[in-house]
């Protein structure tokens, strides 16, 4: 009888073991965290020339780079330098800007995160890694969670802005903002860190994700001609991210008043003044930046 019952017992035991085994993988899958979701709208990284190309032997001793958690906005600048240059001279021009900011102004590094020449070549500016959220020194009050892109040249009213330059700025913007899945046509909320900007310290400003320098600071930078191309740059960057529909609330005022703070209209510095172009900073600090 025992031998006759063995096949039945084996069958029952097999069913029990199978049921237990079938439950285990399901339990493991439920407990295991899923992979991190990548941003939905990423753009290809454009070619970026490393800073070693323009820096050469001009490197000064400087503290380690500082970082934010991400980049949610881009500020566009012009360098207020001659525009009719040979693009082969761009590295020398950038080195000259670096020497002025780290020498005369005693900053720890060049303020801009990136620089773009008239031929559309993108150069790494401030040290720390182009794919990382490096804290720059380009827009007083709004250096955190932003990147500064400087167009080499002067682009005041009536000055032609090369298409290669704006194409490169759009590609760079699309890639940099895409890392945080930010729509270049959207508006973002930024907290001012300096009352010397258009907003008092601690005030929250609603600004375009792709803004001119003058949106955060009293200046004529990035020049009327380049500022006029901002809507086109935003749209092109959004297309490069694969976006079609417009985000809600995409008004792009040059400055937005917030409770407890009145934006100061009409306060601009002329192109020849220290506040009229390029990075802006408080009194010089040898080991830090704004």
Coordinates of C-alpha atoms in Angstrom, one line a residue:
X1 CA 0.0 0.0 0.0
X2 CA 2.9 2.3 0.9
X3 CA 4.5 1.7 -2.5
X4 CA 1.1 2.3 -4.2
X5 CA 0.7 5.7 -2.4
X6 CA 4.2 7.0 -3.4
X7 CA 3.2 8.3 -6.9
X8 CA 0.3 10.2 -5.4
X9 CA 2.5 11.7 -2.6
X10 CA 5.2 12.7 -5.0
X11 CA 2.6 14.4 -7.2
X12 CA 1.1 16.4 -4.2
X13 CA 4.6 17.4 -3.0
X14 CA 5.6 18.5 -6.5
X15 CA 2.5 20.7 -6.8
X16 CA 3.2 22.3 -3.4
X17 CA 6.9 23.0 -4.3
X18 CA 5.9 24.5 -7.6
X19 CA 3.3 26.8 -6.0
X20 CA 5.9 28.1 -3.5
X21 CA 8.5 28.5 -6.2
X22 CA 6.1 30.4 -8.4
X23 CA 5.3 32.9 -5.6
X24 CA 8.9 33.7 -4.8
X25 CA 9.9 35.5 -8.0
X26 CA 6.8 37.7 -7.8
X27 CA 7.7 38.7 -4.2
X28 CA 11.2 39.6 -5.3
X29 CA 10.0 41.7 -8.2
X30 CA 7.7 43.7 -5.9
X31 CA 10.5 44.4 -3.4
X32 CA 13.1 45.4 -5.9
X33 CA 13.1 49.1 -6.9
X34 CA 12.7 49.9 -10.5
X35 CA 15.3 51.7 -12.6
X36 CA 15.4 55.5 -12.4
X37 CA 13.3 57.2 -15.1
X38 CA 15.3 59.3 -17.5
X39 CA 14.0 62.8 -18.4
X40 CA 11.4 62.6 -21.1
X41 CA 12.8 65.3 -23.3
X42 CA 16.6 65.0 -23.7
X43 CA 18.5 66.6 -26.6
X44 CA 21.8 65.4 -28.0
X45 CA 24.9 66.9 -26.5
X46 CA 26.6 69.3 -28.9
X47 CA 30.3 69.3 -29.5
X48 CA 32.0 71.4 -26.7
X49 CA 35.6 72.4 -26.9
X50 CA 37.3 71.8 -23.6
X51 CA 38.7 74.7 -21.6
X52 CA 42.3 73.4 -22.0
X53 CA 42.2 74.6 -25.6
X54 CA 41.9 78.2 -24.7
X55 CA 43.4 78.2 -21.2
X56 CA 46.9 77.0 -22.2
X57 CA 49.4 78.0 -19.5
X58 CA 47.2 80.8 -18.1
X59 CA 45.7 78.6 -15.4
X60 CA 45.6 80.3 -12.0
X61 CA 45.3 78.7 -8.6
X62 CA 41.7 78.4 -7.8
X63 CA 39.4 76.6 -5.2
X64 CA 37.4 73.5 -6.2
X65 CA 34.2 74.1 -8.3
X66 CA 30.9 74.5 -6.5
X67 CA 27.7 72.7 -7.7
X68 CA 23.9 73.0 -7.5
X69 CA 21.5 70.1 -7.7
X70 CA 20.5 70.9 -11.3
X71 CA 20.2 73.6 -14.0
X72 CA 16.7 74.9 -14.6
X73 CA 17.4 78.1 -16.5
X74 CA 20.0 79.6 -18.8
X75 CA 21.1 83.3 -18.9
X76 CA 22.4 84.6 -22.2
X77 CA 25.1 87.2 -22.4
X78 CA 27.3 89.0 -24.8
X79 CA 30.9 89.8 -24.0
X80 CA 30.9 93.4 -25.3
X81 CA 34.1 92.7 -27.2
X82 CA 34.7 93.3 -31.0
X83 CA 32.5 91.1 -33.2
X84 CA 34.5 91.1 -36.4
X85 CA 37.1 88.5 -35.3
X86 CA 38.5 85.5 -37.0
X87 CA 37.0 82.4 -35.4
X88 CA 40.5 80.9 -35.1
X89 CA 41.2 83.7 -32.6
X90 CA 38.3 82.8 -30.3
X91 CA 40.5 80.8 -27.8
X92 CA 42.8 83.8 -27.5
X93 CA 39.8 86.1 -26.9
X94 CA 38.4 83.8 -24.2
X95 CA 41.8 83.7 -22.5
X96 CA 41.8 87.5 -22.5
X97 CA 38.4 87.5 -20.8
X98 CA 39.6 84.9 -18.3
X99 CA 42.7 87.1 -17.5
X100 CA 40.5 90.1 -16.9
X101 CA 38.1 88.4 -14.6
X102 CA 40.7 86.5 -12.6
X103 CA 43.2 89.3 -12.6
X104 CA 41.6 92.8 -12.5
X105 CA 38.4 91.5 -10.9
X106 CA 40.2 88.9 -8.8
X107 CA 37.5 86.2 -9.4
X108 CA 38.5 82.6 -8.9
X109 CA 37.6 81.6 -12.5
X110 CA 35.9 82.8 -15.6
X111 CA 32.2 83.6 -14.8
X112 CA 30.5 82.0 -17.8
X113 CA 29.8 78.3 -18.0
X114 CA 30.0 78.3 -21.8
X115 CA 31.1 80.7 -24.6
X116 CA 30.0 80.5 -28.2
X117 CA 31.8 82.2 -31.1
X118 CA 30.3 83.6 -34.3
X119 CA 31.0 80.4 -36.2
X120 CA 29.0 78.4 -33.8
X121 CA 31.8 76.7 -31.9
X122 CA 30.9 76.1 -28.2
X123 CA 33.7 76.4 -25.6
X124 CA 33.7 75.1 -22.0
X125 CA 34.1 78.1 -19.7
X126 CA 34.0 77.7 -16.0
X127 CA 35.7 74.6 -14.6
X128 CA 33.8 71.7 -13.1
X129 CA 32.5 69.6 -15.9
X130 CA 30.1 70.6 -18.7
X131 CA 27.6 68.0 -17.9
X132 CA 27.4 68.9 -14.2
X133 CA 25.4 71.8 -12.6
X134 CA 28.4 74.1 -11.9
X135 CA 27.6 77.2 -10.0
X136 CA 28.7 80.1 -12.2
X137 CA 29.4 83.8 -11.7
X138 CA 27.4 85.3 -14.6
X139 CA 24.2 86.8 -13.3
X140 CA 24.4 88.5 -9.9
X141 CA 21.6 87.1 -7.7
X142 CA 20.8 84.2 -10.0
X143 CA 23.9 82.1 -10.3
X144 CA 22.4 79.1 -8.6
X145 CA 20.6 76.4 -10.6
X146 CA 21.4 78.3 -13.8
X147 CA 24.0 78.3 -16.6
X148 CA 25.6 81.3 -18.2
X149 CA 26.2 81.3 -22.0
X150 CA 28.2 84.1 -23.4
X151 CA 28.1 85.1 -27.1
X152 CA 31.5 86.4 -28.2
X153 CA 31.0 89.9 -29.5
X154 CA 28.8 92.9 -29.1
X155 CA 25.2 92.6 -30.2
X156 CA 23.5 96.0 -29.7
X157 CA 20.6 97.2 -31.8
X158 CA 21.3 96.8 -35.6
X159 CA 24.2 94.4 -35.2
X160 CA 23.8 91.2 -37.2
X161 CA 23.7 88.0 -35.1
X162 CA 25.2 85.1 -37.0
X163 CA 22.8 82.2 -37.5
X164 CA 25.6 79.7 -36.7
X165 CA 25.9 81.3 -33.3
X166 CA 22.1 81.2 -32.4
X167 CA 21.9 77.6 -33.7
X168 CA 24.7 76.6 -31.4
X169 CA 23.1 78.4 -28.4
X170 CA 19.8 76.6 -29.1
X171 CA 21.6 73.2 -29.3
X172 CA 23.5 73.9 -26.1
X173 CA 20.4 75.2 -24.3
X174 CA 18.3 72.2 -25.4
X175 CA 20.9 69.7 -24.1
X176 CA 21.6 71.5 -20.8
X177 CA 18.0 72.1 -19.8
X178 CA 17.0 68.7 -21.1
X179 CA 19.1 67.1 -18.3
X180 CA 16.5 68.4 -15.9
X181 CA 13.6 68.0 -18.4
X182 CA 13.0 71.7 -18.5
X183 CA 11.1 73.2 -21.5
X184 CA 13.1 76.1 -22.9
X185 CA 9.8 77.9 -23.6
X186 CA 8.6 77.7 -20.0
X187 CA 9.0 80.0 -17.0
X188 CA 10.8 79.0 -13.9
X189 CA 10.9 80.2 -10.3
X190 CA 14.3 81.3 -9.0
X191 CA 15.3 82.7 -5.6
X192 CA 17.5 85.8 -5.6
X193 CA 20.7 85.7 -3.6
X194 CA 21.5 89.4 -3.9
X195 CA 19.6 92.6 -3.4
X196 CA 21.9 94.2 -6.0
X197 CA 20.0 92.3 -8.6
X198 CA 16.5 93.2 -9.8
X199 CA 15.1 91.4 -6.8
X200 CA 15.9 91.6 -3.1
X201 CA 17.7 88.7 -1.4
X202 CA 15.3 85.8 -0.8
X203 CA 12.6 87.0 -3.2
X204 CA 11.2 84.5 -5.7
X205 CA 11.3 85.7 -9.3
X206 CA 9.4 84.1 -12.2
X207 CA 11.7 84.3 -15.2
X208 CA 12.0 82.7 -18.6
X209 CA 13.9 79.4 -18.6
X210 CA 16.0 81.0 -21.4
X211 CA 16.5 84.6 -20.4
X212 CA 18.7 87.5 -21.2
X213 CA 21.2 88.8 -18.6
X214 CA 19.0 91.8 -18.1
X215 CA 16.1 89.7 -16.8
X216 CA 17.9 89.2 -13.5
X217 CA 20.3 92.2 -13.4
X218 CA 20.1 95.9 -14.3
X219 CA 22.1 95.9 -17.5
X220 CA 21.7 96.2 -21.3
X221 CA 23.3 92.8 -21.8
X222 CA 22.9 90.7 -24.0
X223 CA 22.3 93.5 -26.4
X224 CA 19.1 94.4 -28.2
X225 CA 19.9 92.4 -31.3
X226 CA 20.7 89.2 -29.4
X227 CA 17.7 89.7 -27.1
X228 CA 15.4 89.9 -30.1
X229 CA 16.5 86.4 -31.1
X230 CA 15.5 84.8 -27.8
X231 CA 12.0 83.7 -28.8
X232 CA 13.6 81.9 -31.9
X233 CA 16.2 80.3 -29.7
X234 CA 13.6 79.0 -27.2
X235 CA 11.5 77.5 -30.0
X236 CA 14.4 75.9 -31.7
X237 CA 15.7 74.4 -28.4
X238 CA 12.3 73.0 -27.7
X239 CA 12.1 71.3 -31.1
X240 CA 15.6 69.8 -30.5
X241 CA 14.2 68.3 -27.2
X242 CA 11.4 66.7 -29.3
X243 CA 8.6 69.0 -27.8
X244 CA 5.6 70.1 -29.8
X245 CA 2.9 71.5 -27.5
X246 CA 3.5 74.8 -25.8
X247 CA 3.7 74.6 -22.0
X248 CA 1.1 76.6 -20.0
X249 CA 2.1 80.0 -18.6
X250 CA 4.9 80.7 -21.1
X251 CA 4.9 84.5 -20.9
X252 CA 8.4 85.8 -20.9
X253 CA 8.6 89.2 -19.2
X254 CA 12.0 90.7 -18.9
X255 CA 11.4 91.0 -15.2
X256 CA 8.5 89.9 -13.0
X257 CA 7.5 91.7 -9.7
X258 CA 7.0 89.4 -6.7
X259 CA 5.4 90.2 -3.3
X260 CA 7.6 92.4 -1.2
X261 CA 9.7 93.4 -4.2
X262 CA 9.3 95.9 -7.0
X263 CA 11.3 95.3 -10.1
X264 CA 13.2 98.5 -11.1
X265 CA 12.2 99.4 -14.6
X266 CA 14.6 101.3 -16.9
X267 CA 17.7 100.8 -14.8
X268 CA 20.3 99.8 -17.3
X269 CA 23.9 100.5 -17.4
X270 CA 25.6 101.6 -20.6
X271 CA 27.7 99.1 -22.6
X272 CA 30.9 100.7 -21.4
X273 CA 30.2 100.3 -17.7
X274 CA 31.1 97.4 -15.5
X275 CA 27.5 96.4 -15.0
X276 CA 26.6 96.9 -18.7
X277 CA 27.8 93.5 -19.9
X278 CA 29.3 90.2 -19.1
X279 CA 29.3 88.7 -15.6
X280 CA 28.5 90.8 -12.6
X281 CA 29.7 90.3 -9.1
X282 CA 29.9 92.1 -5.7
X283 CA 33.3 93.5 -4.5
X284 CA 36.1 91.2 -5.5
X285 CA 36.8 88.0 -3.5
X286 CA 40.0 86.2 -4.3
X287 CA 38.7 82.8 -3.3
X288 CA 35.0 82.9 -4.2
X289 CA 32.4 84.0 -6.6
X290 CA 28.9 85.3 -6.2

